[in-house]
Amino acid sequence: MLSEENKIKIEELRKRYPTSQSLILPALWMIQEQYGYISDESMKHISVLLNIPYSHILGVVTFYTMLHKNKVGKHHIEVCTNISCMLRGSGKILEHLENRLGIKSGETSTDKKYTLSEVECLGSCGTAPVLAIGKEYHENLTIEKLDKIIDALI
Amino acid sequence: MNTQATDTEKLTSWTPVILPPLSNLHKIEFYLANDGYKSFKKAMEMKPEEIIDEVKKSNLRGRGGACFPTGLKWSFMPKNSDKPKYLCVNGDESEPGTFKDRQILEFNPHLLIEGTLIACYAMGIRTAYIYIRGEYIKQIKLLQKAIDEAYANHLIGENILGTNFSTNIYIHRGAGAYICGEESSLMNSIEGVRGYPRLKPPFPAQFGLWGCPTTINNVETIANIPIIINNGWEWYSKVGAEKHPGPILVGVSGHVNNPGVFEMPTGEPLLEIIYKWAGGIPGDKGIKAVIPGGSSTMILRGDKLEDVRMDWDSLKKAGSSVGTAGIIVMDSDTDLIKVITRIAEFYYRESCGQCTPCREGTVWMFKILKRFENYKATKDDIDLLLDVANNIEGNTICALGDAAAWPVQSMIYQFRDEFEKRVEESKFHSLSA
């Protein structure tokens, strides 16, 4: 369910677009920020709110890699392994994370604290290698720097 | 130091105009104090067709990858339309090796807003959407703050600066899809459907967002508009390369000492960019290969860079293209098989799945390349790989198919020896196994 505050925001956003269909992505973002993922129930809620078939909402959710249908760990660590990062050692960064967290890329730790993902170019090639945790980019990574970042995660 | 690099004068003679070295420019009071929105005010005293003419004469080419002449694109928009008209500013920036629009959003967002306003005024547009990739959370915040400031200063909204010109500018956040940087896919994403590219024709200027006339321009392209209006087309068209003039944001990444985004006139020698601007190669190693304009552009051999310059004409002659001006440098120790396998993996993951040649071809190429990477390829695999790439190219709705084929094709054309060497090594690997 969208929070009351977010429902008001959606109403305000309606004037920006000629159709309510355009509000799907903004609404999905709000849901994901509220709950960390987008459940079936949430999709049905948005379907009713915007008067758009559930199947269409599902189609949109599954198209975008940043939208999660399943719960992710408290800290979602996304490591860019595309070429610019690869040339500057992202392979070692990912390997170190896998060893340290005891999970492979694409997995969530059993305590649900970490989810580790390999992602495509994050647009930070000048400061490669790079990873993102939640809303934050961490750039110019070294193993030492990476350890400090992980240590600081609560 | 590289012997091809020439004098440093040219390096220092360019004073950045897109990313001037001024702090706090993202705040409207600083932007206004530095002649901000002066170009917009100047534009408002011109007729809309005069602005389009000015942009045409400036020879500005789009900075989003295709180098299409911006003024010409604008002139496709119908002057009189019963339907509303739209502008989409493309800040999806997902091409591997590209991180330039981000600098504009962070350091000079008002320049982007000013350019958007001028574009809207010139084409009679009342609504503009700035589409930004979902990962750029910080940049979205900064741009939103700048937009709010501009609204508060009556530079966006109803009856701007007391005139009868009204325009709204909204940010639309993406959610992680490379394909949404393709213009028709971007429009579908704004409309709230899966980001599949659309067949063309009809072109966006006739049938774009919600079936209405629409123009889509890259962030950097729009940021060039106030520069053109302020300095005039004659000045602008003389900056850099004749057929592809103006300042350009060049991103350099990979094996260089000083990676980053550098603003320079078009037409700078590639080697000078690598050695002077980006500080050369760590450990003074040689250059094995360079991707000049983001991962979709044809790869160039490091020993054939001597006369190559960073502009449309020169890179076309060299067998590649400017793309998004994201230069990726690979030193002499780089395993190019690994590089091309990773590039192929990217296109396989990002193919939207709509067209069979791209959906099936990208995964096929990736699988063949994995065989090379894992020392399991045979000699026939080289031609098979090329055959698959050739059958994707030109056979898809959008350019992603081509973008997936070009790096593979060019890697085989330029470095067939690397593939053959891998096949030889594979024999040895299987024996020892």
Coordinates of C-alpha atoms in Angstrom, one line a residue:
Chain A
M1 CA 0.0 0.0 0.0
L2 CA 1.2 3.5 -0.8
S3 CA 1.5 5.7 2.3
E4 CA -0.9 8.5 2.7
E5 CA 1.9 11.0 1.9
N6 CA 2.8 9.1 -1.3
K7 CA -0.9 8.9 -2.3
I8 CA -1.0 12.7 -2.2
K9 CA 2.2 12.8 -4.2
I10 CA 0.7 10.6 -6.8
E11 CA -2.3 12.9 -7.1
E12 CA 0.0 15.9 -7.5
L13 CA 2.0 14.0 -10.2
R14 CA -1.2 13.4 -12.3
K15 CA -1.1 16.9 -13.7
R16 CA 2.4 16.1 -15.2
Y17 CA 1.1 13.5 -17.7
P18 CA -1.9 13.1 -19.9
T19 CA -2.5 9.5 -18.8
S20 CA -2.3 7.8 -15.5
Q21 CA -0.3 5.0 -17.1
S22 CA 2.8 7.3 -16.9
L23 CA 2.4 7.2 -13.1
I24 CA 3.3 3.5 -13.0
L25 CA 7.1 4.0 -12.7
P26 CA 6.8 6.8 -10.1
A27 CA 4.3 4.7 -8.0
L28 CA 6.5 1.6 -8.2
W29 CA 9.5 3.7 -7.1
M30 CA 7.5 4.9 -4.1
I31 CA 6.5 1.3 -3.2
Q32 CA 10.0 0.1 -3.5
E33 CA 11.3 2.9 -1.3
Q34 CA 8.7 2.1 1.3
Y35 CA 9.1 -1.7 1.5
G36 CA 12.4 -2.4 -0.3
Y37 CA 10.7 -4.5 -2.9
I38 CA 7.5 -4.7 -4.9
S39 CA 5.1 -7.4 -3.8
D40 CA 2.2 -8.9 -5.7
E41 CA -0.1 -7.2 -3.3
S42 CA 1.6 -3.8 -4.0
M43 CA 1.2 -4.4 -7.8
K44 CA -2.5 -5.1 -7.3
H45 CA -2.8 -2.0 -5.2
I46 CA -1.2 0.2 -7.9
S47 CA -3.4 -1.5 -10.5
V48 CA -6.5 -0.4 -8.6
L49 CA -5.1 3.1 -7.8
L50 CA -4.3 3.8 -11.4
N51 CA -7.0 1.7 -13.0
I52 CA -4.6 -0.3 -15.1
P53 CA -4.6 -4.1 -15.4
Y54 CA -2.4 -6.0 -13.0
S55 CA -0.7 -7.8 -15.9
H56 CA 0.4 -4.5 -17.3
I57 CA 2.0 -3.5 -14.0
L58 CA 3.7 -6.9 -13.7
G59 CA 5.0 -6.4 -17.3
V60 CA 6.6 -3.1 -16.3
V61 CA 8.1 -4.4 -13.1
T62 CA 9.8 -7.3 -14.8
F63 CA 11.2 -5.1 -17.5
Y64 CA 13.5 -3.0 -15.3
T65 CA 16.5 -4.4 -13.4
M66 CA 16.3 -1.9 -10.6
L67 CA 12.8 -3.0 -9.6
H68 CA 12.7 -6.0 -7.2
K69 CA 9.9 -8.5 -7.1
N70 CA 11.5 -10.2 -4.1
K71 CA 13.0 -8.9 -0.9
V72 CA 16.7 -8.0 -1.0
G73 CA 19.1 -7.9 1.9
K74 CA 19.3 -4.8 4.1
H75 CA 22.3 -3.7 2.2
H76 CA 22.2 -4.3 -1.5
I77 CA 25.7 -4.2 -2.8
E78 CA 25.9 -3.7 -6.6
V79 CA 29.3 -4.1 -8.2
C80 CA 29.8 -2.8 -11.7
T81 CA 31.8 -5.3 -13.7
N82 CA 31.4 -3.7 -17.1
I83 CA 34.6 -3.0 -19.2
S84 CA 35.9 0.2 -17.6
C85 CA 35.6 -1.2 -14.2
M86 CA 36.8 -4.7 -15.3
L87 CA 40.0 -3.0 -16.7
R88 CA 40.6 -1.5 -13.3
G89 CA 40.1 -4.5 -11.2
S90 CA 36.4 -5.0 -10.5
G91 CA 36.9 -8.8 -10.7
K92 CA 39.0 -8.7 -7.5
I93 CA 36.5 -6.4 -5.8
L94 CA 33.7 -8.9 -6.5
E95 CA 35.8 -11.9 -5.5
H96 CA 36.8 -10.2 -2.3
L97 CA 33.1 -9.4 -1.5
E98 CA 32.1 -13.0 -2.3
N99 CA 34.7 -14.3 0.1
R100 CA 34.1 -11.8 2.8
L101 CA 30.3 -12.1 2.8
G102 CA 30.2 -15.8 2.1
I103 CA 27.7 -15.4 -0.8
K104 CA 28.0 -15.5 -4.5
S105 CA 26.9 -12.7 -6.8
G106 CA 23.1 -12.8 -7.1
E107 CA 22.6 -14.2 -3.6
T108 CA 21.4 -12.9 -0.3
S109 CA 23.1 -13.8 3.0
T110 CA 21.0 -16.1 5.3
D111 CA 20.7 -13.3 7.9
K112 CA 19.2 -11.1 5.1
K113 CA 21.8 -8.5 5.8
Y114 CA 23.5 -8.5 2.4
T115 CA 22.5 -9.0 -1.2
L116 CA 25.4 -9.0 -3.7
S117 CA 24.8 -8.3 -7.4
E118 CA 26.9 -7.7 -10.4
V119 CA 25.5 -4.8 -12.4
E120 CA 26.0 -3.1 -15.7
C121 CA 27.8 0.2 -16.2
L122 CA 26.9 2.6 -13.5
G123 CA 28.2 5.7 -15.4
S124 CA 31.1 6.1 -13.1
C125 CA 33.9 4.9 -15.4
G126 CA 36.3 7.8 -14.5
T127 CA 36.3 6.6 -10.9
A128 CA 36.4 2.9 -11.6
P129 CA 36.1 0.4 -10.0
V130 CA 32.8 1.4 -8.5
L131 CA 29.9 -0.2 -6.5
A132 CA 26.7 1.1 -5.2
I133 CA 25.1 0.4 -1.9
G134 CA 21.5 1.6 -1.7
K135 CA 21.6 5.2 -2.8
E136 CA 25.4 5.7 -2.5
Y137 CA 28.1 5.2 -5.0
H138 CA 31.5 4.2 -3.7
E139 CA 34.2 5.0 -6.2
N140 CA 38.0 4.5 -6.8
L141 CA 37.7 1.2 -4.9
T142 CA 40.6 -0.7 -3.4
I143 CA 40.4 -3.8 -1.2
E144 CA 41.4 -1.7 1.9
K145 CA 38.7 0.9 1.1
L146 CA 36.2 -1.8 0.4
D147 CA 36.8 -3.4 3.8
K148 CA 36.2 -0.1 5.5
I149 CA 33.0 0.4 3.7
I150 CA 31.7 -3.1 4.6
D151 CA 32.9 -2.6 8.2
A152 CA 30.8 0.5 8.4
L153 CA 27.6 -1.3 7.4
I154 CA 25.4 -2.0 10.4
Chain B
M1 CA 56.0 10.1 -22.9
N2 CA 54.5 9.5 -26.3
T3 CA 56.3 11.0 -29.2
Q4 CA 53.1 11.8 -31.2
A5 CA 51.9 14.2 -28.6
T6 CA 52.4 17.8 -29.7
D7 CA 52.6 21.1 -27.9
T8 CA 50.6 21.7 -24.7
E9 CA 49.3 25.1 -25.9
K10 CA 46.2 23.6 -27.5
L11 CA 45.5 21.8 -24.3
T12 CA 45.3 25.0 -22.2
S13 CA 43.8 27.3 -24.8
W14 CA 40.3 26.0 -24.4
T15 CA 38.3 27.6 -21.6
P16 CA 35.4 25.3 -20.7
V17 CA 31.9 26.6 -21.4
I18 CA 29.8 23.6 -20.6
L19 CA 31.6 22.8 -17.4
P20 CA 33.3 26.1 -16.5
P21 CA 35.7 25.8 -13.5
L22 CA 33.4 27.8 -11.2
S23 CA 32.2 26.4 -7.9
N24 CA 28.6 26.5 -6.8
L25 CA 27.3 26.9 -10.3
H26 CA 24.5 24.5 -9.4
K27 CA 23.0 27.2 -7.2
I28 CA 20.9 29.7 -9.1
E29 CA 22.3 32.8 -7.5
F30 CA 25.8 31.8 -8.7
Y31 CA 24.5 30.8 -12.1
L32 CA 22.7 34.1 -12.5
A33 CA 25.7 36.1 -11.2
N34 CA 27.8 34.4 -14.0
D35 CA 25.5 35.5 -16.8
G36 CA 23.1 32.6 -16.3
Y37 CA 19.8 32.6 -18.2
K38 CA 21.2 35.5 -20.4
S39 CA 21.0 33.3 -23.5
F40 CA 17.4 32.4 -22.7
K41 CA 16.5 36.1 -22.4
K42 CA 18.3 36.7 -25.6
A43 CA 16.4 33.9 -27.3
M44 CA 13.1 35.2 -26.1
E45 CA 13.8 38.3 -28.2
M46 CA 14.3 36.2 -31.3
K47 CA 11.7 34.6 -33.4
P48 CA 11.4 30.8 -32.8
E49 CA 12.4 30.1 -36.4
E50 CA 15.5 32.3 -36.0
I51 CA 16.6 30.1 -33.1
I52 CA 16.2 26.9 -35.2
D53 CA 18.1 28.6 -38.0
E54 CA 20.9 29.6 -35.6
V55 CA 21.2 26.0 -34.3
K56 CA 21.2 24.7 -37.9
K57 CA 23.9 27.1 -39.0
S58 CA 26.0 26.2 -35.9
N59 CA 26.3 22.7 -37.3
L60 CA 25.7 21.2 -33.8
R61 CA 25.5 17.5 -34.0
G62 CA 23.8 15.5 -31.3
R63 CA 26.0 14.3 -28.5
G64 CA 24.0 11.2 -27.6
G65 CA 25.8 8.9 -30.0
A66 CA 24.3 9.3 -33.5
C67 CA 25.8 12.7 -34.3
F68 CA 22.5 13.8 -36.0
P69 CA 22.4 17.5 -36.8
T70 CA 20.3 19.1 -34.0
G71 CA 18.9 22.0 -36.0
L72 CA 17.7 19.7 -38.7
K73 CA 16.0 17.5 -36.1
W74 CA 14.3 20.5 -34.6
S75 CA 13.0 21.6 -38.0
F76 CA 11.2 18.3 -38.4
M77 CA 8.7 19.5 -35.7
P78 CA 5.5 20.7 -37.2
K79 CA 5.0 24.5 -36.7
N80 CA 1.3 24.2 -36.3
S81 CA -0.1 21.3 -34.5
D82 CA -3.5 20.6 -33.0
K83 CA -1.8 18.2 -30.6
P84 CA 0.5 19.3 -27.8
K85 CA 4.2 19.0 -28.6
Y86 CA 6.9 17.5 -26.3
L87 CA 10.6 17.6 -25.6
C88 CA 12.4 14.7 -24.0
V89 CA 15.9 15.3 -22.7
N90 CA 17.8 12.1 -22.7
G91 CA 19.8 11.6 -19.6
D92 CA 19.6 7.8 -19.6
E93 CA 23.4 7.6 -20.0
S94 CA 23.9 3.9 -19.9
E95 CA 26.4 3.3 -22.7
P96 CA 29.4 1.6 -21.0
G97 CA 32.3 4.0 -20.9
T98 CA 30.1 7.1 -20.8
F99 CA 29.8 9.3 -17.7
K100 CA 29.6 12.9 -19.2
D101 CA 25.9 13.9 -18.8
R102 CA 26.3 13.2 -15.2
Q103 CA 28.9 16.0 -14.9
I104 CA 26.4 18.5 -16.4
L105 CA 23.6 17.3 -14.0
E106 CA 26.0 17.7 -11.0
F107 CA 28.0 20.8 -11.8
N108 CA 25.9 22.8 -14.2
P109 CA 22.2 21.8 -14.1
H110 CA 21.0 25.3 -14.8
L111 CA 22.7 25.2 -18.2
L112 CA 20.6 22.2 -19.0
I113 CA 17.4 23.9 -17.8
E114 CA 18.3 27.0 -19.8
G115 CA 18.9 24.9 -23.0
T116 CA 15.7 23.1 -22.4
L117 CA 13.8 26.4 -22.1
I118 CA 15.3 27.7 -25.4
A119 CA 14.5 24.4 -27.1
C120 CA 10.9 24.6 -25.9
Y121 CA 10.5 28.2 -27.0
A122 CA 12.0 27.5 -30.4
M123 CA 9.7 24.5 -31.1
G124 CA 6.6 25.8 -29.3
I125 CA 6.7 23.1 -26.6
R126 CA 4.9 23.5 -23.3
T127 CA 6.1 20.3 -21.6
A128 CA 9.6 18.9 -21.3
Y129 CA 10.6 15.6 -19.6
I130 CA 14.1 15.1 -18.5
Y131 CA 14.6 11.3 -18.4
I132 CA 17.4 10.3 -16.1
R133 CA 18.6 6.8 -15.4
G134 CA 17.4 5.3 -12.1
E135 CA 20.9 4.9 -10.6
Y136 CA 21.6 8.7 -10.7
I137 CA 19.8 9.4 -7.5
K138 CA 22.2 12.2 -6.4
Q139 CA 22.1 13.8 -9.8
I140 CA 18.2 13.7 -9.9
K141 CA 18.1 15.4 -6.5
L142 CA 20.5 18.2 -7.7
L143 CA 18.6 18.7 -10.9
Q144 CA 15.3 18.8 -9.1
K145 CA 16.6 21.4 -6.7
A146 CA 17.8 23.5 -9.7
I147 CA 14.4 23.1 -11.4
D148 CA 12.6 24.2 -8.1
E149 CA 14.9 27.3 -8.0
A150 CA 14.1 28.1 -11.6
Y151 CA 10.4 27.8 -10.9
A152 CA 10.8 30.1 -7.9
N153 CA 12.5 32.6 -10.1
H154 CA 9.7 32.5 -12.8
L155 CA 12.0 31.0 -15.3
I156 CA 9.9 27.9 -15.7
G157 CA 6.1 27.6 -15.4
E158 CA 3.3 29.9 -16.5
N159 CA 4.0 33.3 -18.2
I160 CA 7.7 33.0 -17.9
L161 CA 9.4 36.3 -17.1
G162 CA 6.0 38.1 -17.6
T163 CA 5.7 36.9 -21.3
N164 CA 3.0 34.7 -22.7
F165 CA 5.5 31.8 -23.0
S166 CA 4.8 29.0 -20.6
T167 CA 6.6 25.7 -20.2
N168 CA 6.9 23.0 -17.5
I169 CA 10.0 20.9 -17.0
Y170 CA 9.6 17.5 -15.2
I171 CA 12.1 14.8 -14.3
H172 CA 11.1 11.2 -15.2
R173 CA 13.3 8.6 -13.4
G174 CA 14.2 5.4 -15.2
A175 CA 14.6 2.1 -13.4
G176 CA 17.6 0.3 -15.0
A177 CA 17.3 -0.5 -18.6
Y178 CA 20.1 0.3 -21.2
I179 CA 17.5 0.2 -24.0
C180 CA 15.6 3.2 -22.5
G181 CA 18.4 5.4 -23.9
E182 CA 17.0 4.6 -27.3
E183 CA 14.6 7.4 -28.1
S184 CA 11.5 5.5 -28.9
S185 CA 12.1 3.2 -26.0
L186 CA 12.5 6.2 -23.8
M187 CA 9.1 7.5 -24.9
N188 CA 7.5 4.2 -24.1
S189 CA 9.2 4.3 -20.7
I190 CA 7.6 7.7 -20.0
E191 CA 4.3 6.4 -21.2
G192 CA 4.4 3.7 -18.6
V193 CA 4.8 0.6 -20.8
R194 CA 7.7 -1.8 -21.1
G195 CA 10.6 0.0 -22.7
Y196 CA 10.4 -1.6 -26.1
P197 CA 11.7 0.4 -29.1
R198 CA 9.1 1.4 -31.7
L199 CA 9.3 0.9 -35.4
K200 CA 10.2 3.9 -37.4
P201 CA 8.6 5.5 -39.4
P202 CA 6.5 7.2 -38.0
F203 CA 9.3 9.3 -36.6
P204 CA 8.9 11.1 -33.2
A205 CA 8.5 14.5 -34.8
Q206 CA 5.2 13.2 -36.3
F207 CA 4.2 10.6 -33.8
G208 CA 6.1 10.6 -30.5
L209 CA 4.9 10.7 -26.9
W210 CA 1.2 9.8 -26.8
G211 CA 1.2 10.1 -30.6
C212 CA 2.1 13.8 -30.5
P213 CA 5.1 15.6 -32.1
T214 CA 8.1 15.0 -30.0
T215 CA 11.8 15.8 -30.1
I216 CA 14.4 13.8 -28.1
N217 CA 17.8 15.4 -27.5
N218 CA 20.7 14.3 -25.3
V219 CA 21.6 16.2 -22.1
E220 CA 24.9 17.5 -23.5
T221 CA 23.3 18.5 -26.8
I222 CA 20.8 20.6 -24.9
A223 CA 23.6 22.1 -22.8
N224 CA 25.2 23.3 -26.0
I225 CA 22.2 25.4 -27.0
P226 CA 22.7 28.4 -24.6
I227 CA 26.4 28.5 -25.8
I228 CA 25.3 28.8 -29.4
I229 CA 22.7 31.5 -28.7
N230 CA 25.1 33.4 -26.5
N231 CA 28.1 33.4 -28.8
G232 CA 26.3 33.1 -32.2
W233 CA 26.5 30.3 -34.8
E234 CA 29.6 31.9 -36.5
W235 CA 31.7 31.6 -33.3
Y236 CA 30.3 28.1 -32.5
S237 CA 30.8 26.6 -36.0
K238 CA 34.5 27.6 -35.9
V239 CA 35.2 25.7 -32.7
G240 CA 37.0 22.4 -33.4
A241 CA 36.3 20.2 -36.4
E242 CA 34.5 21.8 -39.3
K243 CA 31.8 19.3 -39.9
H244 CA 31.3 18.4 -36.2
P245 CA 32.0 21.6 -34.3
G246 CA 31.7 22.8 -30.8
P247 CA 32.9 21.8 -27.3
I248 CA 32.6 18.1 -26.5
L249 CA 32.8 16.3 -23.2
V250 CA 35.2 13.4 -23.7
G251 CA 35.3 10.7 -21.0
V252 CA 38.5 8.7 -20.7
S253 CA 38.5 5.5 -18.7
G254 CA 40.3 2.2 -18.5
H255 CA 44.1 2.0 -18.5
V256 CA 45.0 5.7 -18.1
N257 CA 46.7 7.5 -15.2
N258 CA 44.2 10.3 -15.0
P259 CA 40.7 9.1 -16.0
G260 CA 37.9 11.6 -16.2
V261 CA 35.7 13.8 -18.3
F262 CA 37.4 16.6 -20.2
E263 CA 35.8 19.4 -22.1
M264 CA 37.6 20.2 -25.3
P265 CA 36.9 21.3 -28.9
T266 CA 36.0 18.5 -31.2
G267 CA 38.8 17.2 -33.4
E268 CA 41.5 16.8 -30.8
P269 CA 44.0 14.0 -31.7
L270 CA 43.0 10.8 -29.9
L271 CA 46.6 10.2 -28.8
E272 CA 46.8 13.6 -27.3
I273 CA 43.7 13.0 -25.4
I274 CA 45.0 9.8 -24.0
Y275 CA 48.5 11.1 -23.2
K276 CA 48.1 14.8 -22.4
W277 CA 44.6 15.0 -21.0
A278 CA 44.3 11.6 -19.4
G279 CA 47.9 11.3 -18.3
G280 CA 49.1 8.4 -20.4
I281 CA 49.2 4.7 -19.6
P282 CA 50.2 3.4 -16.2
G283 CA 53.6 1.8 -16.2
D284 CA 54.3 3.4 -19.6
K285 CA 52.9 0.4 -21.3
G286 CA 51.8 0.5 -24.9
I287 CA 48.2 0.8 -26.1
K288 CA 46.8 -2.4 -27.5
A289 CA 43.3 -1.1 -28.4
V290 CA 40.9 1.8 -27.9
I291 CA 37.2 2.0 -28.0
P292 CA 36.6 5.6 -29.0
G293 CA 32.9 6.3 -28.2
G294 CA 31.4 3.9 -25.7
S295 CA 31.1 0.1 -26.0
S296 CA 29.0 0.2 -29.2
T297 CA 31.6 1.8 -31.3
M298 CA 34.1 -0.1 -33.4
I299 CA 37.3 -0.9 -31.7
L300 CA 40.5 0.6 -33.0
R301 CA 44.1 -0.9 -32.9
G302 CA 46.5 0.9 -30.7
D303 CA 49.1 1.0 -33.5
K304 CA 46.7 2.8 -35.9
L305 CA 45.8 5.8 -33.9
E306 CA 48.3 8.3 -35.3
D307 CA 46.0 10.5 -37.3
V308 CA 42.8 9.8 -35.6
R309 CA 40.9 12.7 -34.2
M310 CA 37.9 13.0 -31.9
D311 CA 35.3 14.1 -34.5
W312 CA 32.7 12.6 -36.7
D313 CA 34.7 12.7 -40.0
S314 CA 38.0 11.5 -38.6
L315 CA 36.6 8.6 -36.7
K316 CA 34.4 7.6 -39.6
K317 CA 37.6 7.4 -41.8
A318 CA 39.3 5.3 -39.1
G319 CA 36.4 2.9 -39.2
S320 CA 34.6 3.8 -36.1
S321 CA 32.5 6.7 -34.7
V322 CA 32.3 9.3 -32.0
G323 CA 29.4 7.7 -30.3
T324 CA 29.1 9.2 -26.8
A325 CA 32.8 10.2 -26.7
G326 CA 33.5 7.7 -24.0
I327 CA 37.1 6.5 -24.7
I328 CA 38.1 3.2 -23.2
V329 CA 41.8 2.6 -23.3
M330 CA 43.3 -0.9 -23.1
D331 CA 47.1 -1.4 -22.5
S332 CA 49.4 -3.9 -24.1
D333 CA 48.7 -6.6 -21.5
T334 CA 44.9 -6.6 -21.9
D335 CA 43.1 -9.9 -22.7
L336 CA 40.9 -8.7 -25.6
I337 CA 39.0 -11.9 -25.6
K338 CA 37.9 -11.2 -22.1
V339 CA 37.0 -7.7 -23.0
I340 CA 34.8 -8.6 -26.0
T341 CA 33.2 -11.4 -24.0
R342 CA 32.1 -8.9 -21.4
I343 CA 30.8 -6.5 -24.0
A344 CA 28.8 -9.3 -25.6
E345 CA 27.4 -10.3 -22.2
F346 CA 26.3 -6.7 -21.7
Y347 CA 24.3 -6.7 -25.0
Y348 CA 22.9 -10.1 -24.3
R349 CA 21.6 -8.9 -20.9
E350 CA 20.3 -5.6 -22.2
S351 CA 18.6 -6.8 -25.4
C352 CA 14.9 -6.1 -24.8
G353 CA 13.9 -9.4 -26.5
Q354 CA 11.6 -7.9 -29.1
C355 CA 13.5 -8.8 -32.3
T356 CA 14.6 -12.4 -32.9
P357 CA 18.0 -11.6 -34.4
C358 CA 19.0 -9.5 -31.4
R359 CA 17.4 -11.7 -28.7
E360 CA 18.8 -14.9 -30.0
G361 CA 21.9 -13.5 -31.7
T362 CA 23.3 -11.7 -28.6
V363 CA 23.1 -14.8 -26.5
W364 CA 24.6 -16.9 -29.2
M365 CA 27.6 -14.5 -29.6
F366 CA 28.1 -14.5 -25.9
K367 CA 28.1 -18.3 -25.8
I368 CA 30.6 -18.6 -28.6
L369 CA 32.8 -15.9 -26.9
K370 CA 32.6 -17.8 -23.6
R371 CA 34.1 -20.8 -25.5
F372 CA 37.0 -18.6 -26.5
E373 CA 37.4 -17.2 -23.0
N374 CA 37.4 -20.7 -21.6
Y375 CA 39.9 -22.1 -24.2
K376 CA 37.3 -24.3 -25.8
A377 CA 36.8 -22.7 -29.1
T378 CA 37.7 -24.1 -32.5
K379 CA 38.9 -22.3 -35.6
D380 CA 35.4 -22.4 -37.2
D381 CA 34.0 -20.5 -34.2
I382 CA 35.7 -17.3 -35.5
D383 CA 33.6 -17.3 -38.7
L384 CA 30.5 -18.5 -36.9
L385 CA 30.8 -15.6 -34.6
L386 CA 31.2 -13.2 -37.4
D387 CA 28.3 -14.8 -39.2
V388 CA 26.0 -14.3 -36.2
A389 CA 27.1 -10.7 -35.8
N390 CA 26.5 -10.0 -39.5
N391 CA 23.0 -11.4 -39.3
I392 CA 22.0 -9.2 -36.4
E393 CA 23.3 -6.0 -37.9
G394 CA 20.6 -4.1 -39.8
N395 CA 17.9 -6.7 -39.0
T396 CA 16.4 -5.2 -35.8
I397 CA 13.9 -2.5 -34.9
C398 CA 16.4 -0.4 -33.1
A399 CA 20.2 0.2 -33.0
L400 CA 20.9 -2.1 -30.1
G401 CA 21.3 -5.0 -32.6
D402 CA 23.9 -3.0 -34.5
A403 CA 25.5 -1.9 -31.2
A404 CA 25.9 -5.5 -30.3
A405 CA 27.3 -6.6 -33.6
W406 CA 29.8 -3.8 -34.2
P407 CA 32.2 -4.4 -31.4
V408 CA 32.3 -8.1 -32.2
Q409 CA 32.8 -7.5 -35.9
S410 CA 35.5 -4.9 -35.4
M411 CA 37.3 -7.1 -32.8
I412 CA 37.5 -9.9 -35.4
Y413 CA 38.5 -7.5 -38.2
Q414 CA 41.2 -5.7 -36.1
F415 CA 42.4 -8.6 -33.9
R416 CA 41.7 -11.9 -35.8
D417 CA 45.2 -12.9 -34.7
E418 CA 44.0 -12.8 -31.0
F419 CA 41.2 -15.2 -31.8
E420 CA 43.5 -17.5 -33.8
K421 CA 46.0 -17.5 -31.0
R422 CA 43.2 -18.4 -28.5
V423 CA 42.2 -21.4 -30.7
E424 CA 45.8 -22.6 -30.8
E425 CA 46.1 -22.2 -27.0
S426 CA 42.8 -24.1 -26.6
K427 CA 44.4 -27.1 -28.2
F428 CA 47.2 -27.0 -25.7
H429 CA 44.7 -26.4 -22.9
S430 CA 42.6 -29.5 -23.8
L431 CA 45.7 -31.6 -24.0
S432 CA 46.9 -30.6 -20.6
A433 CA 43.5 -31.1 -19.2

